[in-house]
Amino acid sequence: MKISARNQLEGKIIRIQKGAVNTEVCLEIGNEKITAIITNSSCQNLALQEGANAVAIIKASSVLIGLGEFKISARNQFSGTIESIQRGTVNAEVRIKVGTQTITSIITLNALSDLNLKEDDEVKVIVKASNILIGIR
């Protein structure tokens, strides 16, 4: 299967915590940990188990970029360095190196300007757990 989501991060499931409706799935990807919230039925249909490999899938438009230190409720926050910026008419594609992975974000040109982002800047990558899909190969 091929999908359009740019961010497909492969890792190992290190924790599965089932709730009444949703399941929290934590993957270790390189030196980072990423948490996704999926439905219990999705977890069951995929037969997810701790120690198994899985893929965290994140649309580029769901990846937020921040600067400096701040408090935010999203639990997936990673430090990275901007590798490249491709400007379009309305939006920009920002590629950020996080450990051994590259994460792509799509932000508006206004946001790019407001944050004064440029290549080699240190940034925070933020992704809500509910914006992450889990897949298996």
PDB file of C-alpha atoms in Angstrom:
ATOM      1  CA  MET A   1       0.000   0.000   0.000  1.00  0.00           C
ATOM      2  CA  LYS A   2       1.204   3.497  -0.823  1.00  0.00           C
ATOM      3  CA  ILE A   3      -0.189   6.511   0.989  1.00  0.00           C
ATOM      4  CA  SER A   4       0.163  10.246   0.524  1.00  0.00           C
ATOM      5  CA  ALA A   5       1.196  11.073   4.105  1.00  0.00           C
ATOM      6  CA  ARG A   6       4.827  12.217   4.045  1.00  0.00           C
ATOM      7  CA  ASN A   7       5.694  11.286   7.591  1.00  0.00           C
ATOM      8  CA  GLN A   8       5.933   7.512   7.953  1.00  0.00           C
ATOM      9  CA  LEU A   9       8.079   6.778  10.991  1.00  0.00           C
ATOM     10  CA  GLU A  10       8.947   3.136  11.654  1.00  0.00           C
ATOM     11  CA  GLY A  11       9.525   1.958  15.180  1.00  0.00           C
ATOM     12  CA  LYS A  12       8.877  -0.629  17.854  1.00  0.00           C
ATOM     13  CA  ILE A  13       5.806  -0.656  20.067  1.00  0.00           C
ATOM     14  CA  ILE A  14       6.994  -0.201  23.647  1.00  0.00           C
ATOM     15  CA  ARG A  15       3.660   0.349  25.387  1.00  0.00           C
ATOM     16  CA  ILE A  16      -0.021  -0.304  24.750  1.00  0.00           C
ATOM     17  CA  GLN A  17      -2.502   1.077  27.254  1.00  0.00           C
ATOM     18  CA  LYS A  18      -6.142   0.262  26.630  1.00  0.00           C
ATOM     19  CA  GLY A  19      -8.923   2.534  27.866  1.00  0.00           C
ATOM     20  CA  ALA A  20     -12.705   2.309  27.667  1.00  0.00           C
ATOM     21  CA  VAL A  21     -12.848   3.538  24.042  1.00  0.00           C
ATOM     22  CA  ASN A  22      -9.311   4.350  22.903  1.00  0.00           C
ATOM     23  CA  THR A  23      -5.896   2.767  23.149  1.00  0.00           C
ATOM     24  CA  GLU A  24      -2.657   4.654  23.684  1.00  0.00           C
ATOM     25  CA  VAL A  25       0.172   3.201  21.590  1.00  0.00           C
ATOM     26  CA  CYS A  26       3.741   4.326  22.264  1.00  0.00           C
ATOM     27  CA  LEU A  27       6.448   3.672  19.668  1.00  0.00           C
ATOM     28  CA  GLU A  28      10.190   4.004  20.062  1.00  0.00           C
ATOM     29  CA  ILE A  29      11.640   5.529  16.907  1.00  0.00           C
ATOM     30  CA  GLY A  30      15.396   5.899  17.165  1.00  0.00           C
ATOM     31  CA  ASN A  31      16.018   7.779  20.408  1.00  0.00           C
ATOM     32  CA  GLU A  32      12.536   9.315  20.452  1.00  0.00           C
ATOM     33  CA  LYS A  33       9.195   8.063  21.724  1.00  0.00           C
ATOM     34  CA  ILE A  34       5.950   8.966  19.968  1.00  0.00           C
ATOM     35  CA  THR A  35       2.462   8.353  21.321  1.00  0.00           C
ATOM     36  CA  ALA A  36      -0.678   7.790  19.257  1.00  0.00           C
ATOM     37  CA  ILE A  37      -4.295   7.473  20.337  1.00  0.00           C
ATOM     38  CA  ILE A  38      -6.315   4.987  18.269  1.00  0.00           C
ATOM     39  CA  THR A  39      -9.615   3.216  18.817  1.00  0.00           C
ATOM     40  CA  ASN A  40      -9.672  -0.063  20.693  1.00  0.00           C
ATOM     41  CA  SER A  41     -11.142  -1.769  17.628  1.00  0.00           C
ATOM     42  CA  SER A  42      -8.273  -0.484  15.446  1.00  0.00           C
ATOM     43  CA  CYS A  43      -5.753  -1.833  17.933  1.00  0.00           C
ATOM     44  CA  GLN A  44      -7.523  -5.193  17.901  1.00  0.00           C
ATOM     45  CA  ASN A  45      -7.887  -5.288  14.085  1.00  0.00           C
ATOM     46  CA  LEU A  46      -4.160  -4.589  13.666  1.00  0.00           C
ATOM     47  CA  ALA A  47      -3.309  -7.173  16.363  1.00  0.00           C
ATOM     48  CA  LEU A  48      -0.842  -4.715  17.895  1.00  0.00           C
ATOM     49  CA  GLN A  49       1.489  -6.110  20.541  1.00  0.00           C
ATOM     50  CA  GLU A  50       4.324  -4.680  22.583  1.00  0.00           C
ATOM     51  CA  GLY A  51       7.646  -5.483  20.921  1.00  0.00           C
ATOM     52  CA  ALA A  52       6.145  -5.565  17.416  1.00  0.00           C
ATOM     53  CA  ASN A  53       7.114  -3.140  14.666  1.00  0.00           C
ATOM     54  CA  ALA A  54       4.668  -0.475  13.528  1.00  0.00           C
ATOM     55  CA  VAL A  55       4.586   2.775  11.568  1.00  0.00           C
ATOM     56  CA  ALA A  56       3.448   6.147  12.903  1.00  0.00           C
ATOM     57  CA  ILE A  57       1.785   8.025  10.037  1.00  0.00           C
ATOM     58  CA  ILE A  58       1.400  11.804  10.300  1.00  0.00           C
ATOM     59  CA  LYS A  59       0.051  14.205   7.693  1.00  0.00           C
ATOM     60  CA  ALA A  60       2.446  17.117   7.184  1.00  0.00           C
ATOM     61  CA  SER A  61      -0.384  19.560   7.900  1.00  0.00           C
ATOM     62  CA  SER A  62      -0.728  18.028  11.396  1.00  0.00           C
ATOM     63  CA  VAL A  63       2.873  18.840  12.339  1.00  0.00           C
ATOM     64  CA  LEU A  64       3.198  22.101  14.275  1.00  0.00           C
ATOM     65  CA  ILE A  65       6.437  24.050  14.658  1.00  0.00           C
ATOM     66  CA  GLY A  66       7.396  26.017  17.773  1.00  0.00           C
ATOM     67  CA  LEU A  67      10.346  28.058  18.967  1.00  0.00           C
ATOM     68  CA  GLY A  68      11.958  28.196  22.406  1.00  0.00           C
ATOM     69  CA  GLU A  69      10.558  26.743  25.590  1.00  0.00           C
ATOM     70  CA  PHE A  70       6.808  26.647  26.144  1.00  0.00           C
ATOM     71  CA  LYS A  71       4.136  24.550  27.819  1.00  0.00           C
ATOM     72  CA  ILE A  72       1.565  22.849  25.634  1.00  0.00           C
ATOM     73  CA  SER A  73      -0.815  19.944  26.126  1.00  0.00           C
ATOM     74  CA  ALA A  74       0.390  17.956  23.089  1.00  0.00           C
ATOM     75  CA  ARG A  75       2.615  15.207  24.409  1.00  0.00           C
ATOM     76  CA  ASN A  76       4.639  14.568  21.241  1.00  0.00           C
ATOM     77  CA  GLN A  77       7.279  17.301  21.275  1.00  0.00           C
ATOM     78  CA  PHE A  78      10.672  16.857  19.650  1.00  0.00           C
ATOM     79  CA  SER A  79      13.688  19.098  19.168  1.00  0.00           C
ATOM     80  CA  GLY A  80      15.032  19.321  15.641  1.00  0.00           C
ATOM     81  CA  THR A  81      16.867  21.378  13.059  1.00  0.00           C
ATOM     82  CA  ILE A  82      15.334  22.772   9.881  1.00  0.00           C
ATOM     83  CA  GLU A  83      16.924  21.006   6.887  1.00  0.00           C
ATOM     84  CA  SER A  84      15.073  22.804   4.118  1.00  0.00           C
ATOM     85  CA  ILE A  85      12.210  25.166   3.362  1.00  0.00           C
ATOM     86  CA  GLN A  86      10.290  25.139   0.096  1.00  0.00           C
ATOM     87  CA  ARG A  87       8.012  28.140  -0.356  1.00  0.00           C
ATOM     88  CA  GLY A  88       4.801  27.955  -2.336  1.00  0.00           C
ATOM     89  CA  THR A  89       2.157  30.558  -3.103  1.00  0.00           C
ATOM     90  CA  VAL A  90       0.296  30.168   0.213  1.00  0.00           C
ATOM     91  CA  ASN A  91       2.155  27.505   2.207  1.00  0.00           C
ATOM     92  CA  ALA A  92       5.682  26.334   2.857  1.00  0.00           C
ATOM     93  CA  GLU A  93       7.037  22.814   3.243  1.00  0.00           C
ATOM     94  CA  VAL A  94       9.482  22.677   6.145  1.00  0.00           C
ATOM     95  CA  ARG A  95      11.671  19.588   6.541  1.00  0.00           C
ATOM     96  CA  ILE A  96      13.029  19.090  10.051  1.00  0.00           C
ATOM     97  CA  LYS A  97      15.730  16.641  11.144  1.00  0.00           C
ATOM     98  CA  VAL A  98      14.763  14.981  14.434  1.00  0.00           C
ATOM     99  CA  GLY A  99      17.397  12.467  15.483  1.00  0.00           C
ATOM    100  CA  THR A 100      17.753  10.043  12.575  1.00  0.00           C
ATOM    101  CA  GLN A 101      14.339  10.921  11.090  1.00  0.00           C
ATOM    102  CA  THR A 102      13.146  13.771   8.904  1.00  0.00           C
ATOM    103  CA  ILE A 103       9.690  15.142   9.669  1.00  0.00           C
ATOM    104  CA  THR A 104       7.851  17.312   7.146  1.00  0.00           C
ATOM    105  CA  SER A 105       5.500  20.113   8.158  1.00  0.00           C
ATOM    106  CA  ILE A 106       3.252  22.253   5.978  1.00  0.00           C
ATOM    107  CA  ILE A 107       2.698  25.740   7.428  1.00  0.00           C
ATOM    108  CA  THR A 108       1.424  28.993   5.972  1.00  0.00           C
ATOM    109  CA  LEU A 109       3.839  31.562   4.603  1.00  0.00           C
ATOM    110  CA  ASN A 110       2.475  33.940   7.252  1.00  0.00           C
ATOM    111  CA  ALA A 111       3.497  31.503   9.999  1.00  0.00           C
ATOM    112  CA  LEU A 112       6.900  31.040   8.364  1.00  0.00           C
ATOM    113  CA  SER A 113       7.373  34.817   8.364  1.00  0.00           C
ATOM    114  CA  ASP A 114       5.979  35.339  11.886  1.00  0.00           C
ATOM    115  CA  LEU A 115       8.380  32.731  13.290  1.00  0.00           C
ATOM    116  CA  ASN A 116      11.215  34.024  11.064  1.00  0.00           C
ATOM    117  CA  LEU A 117      12.169  30.423  10.227  1.00  0.00           C
ATOM    118  CA  LYS A 118      15.235  29.601   8.161  1.00  0.00           C
ATOM    119  CA  GLU A 119      17.434  26.605   7.432  1.00  0.00           C
ATOM    120  CA  ASP A 120      19.556  25.354  10.357  1.00  0.00           C
ATOM    121  CA  ASP A 121      17.211  26.912  12.957  1.00  0.00           C
ATOM    122  CA  GLU A 122      16.559  24.843  16.087  1.00  0.00           C
ATOM    123  CA  VAL A 123      12.811  24.254  16.465  1.00  0.00           C
ATOM    124  CA  LYS A 124      10.274  22.143  18.324  1.00  0.00           C
ATOM    125  CA  VAL A 125       8.099  19.709  16.386  1.00  0.00           C
ATOM    126  CA  ILE A 126       4.678  19.193  17.965  1.00  0.00           C
ATOM    127  CA  VAL A 127       2.108  16.530  17.050  1.00  0.00           C
ATOM    128  CA  LYS A 128      -1.073  15.717  18.951  1.00  0.00           C
ATOM    129  CA  ALA A 129      -1.403  12.005  19.744  1.00  0.00           C
ATOM    130  CA  SER A 130      -4.860  11.989  18.150  1.00  0.00           C
ATOM    131  CA  ASN A 131      -3.349  13.149  14.816  1.00  0.00           C
ATOM    132  CA  ILE A 132      -1.182  10.050  14.441  1.00  0.00           C
ATOM    133  CA  LEU A 133      -2.300   6.932  12.584  1.00  0.00           C
ATOM    134  CA  ILE A 134      -0.697   3.558  13.286  1.00  0.00           C
ATOM    135  CA  GLY A 135       0.011   1.057  10.527  1.00  0.00           C
ATOM    136  CA  ILE A 136       1.755  -2.276  10.186  1.00  0.00           C
ATOM    137  CA  ARG A 137       3.565  -3.817   7.241  1.00  0.00           C
TER     138      ARG A 137
END
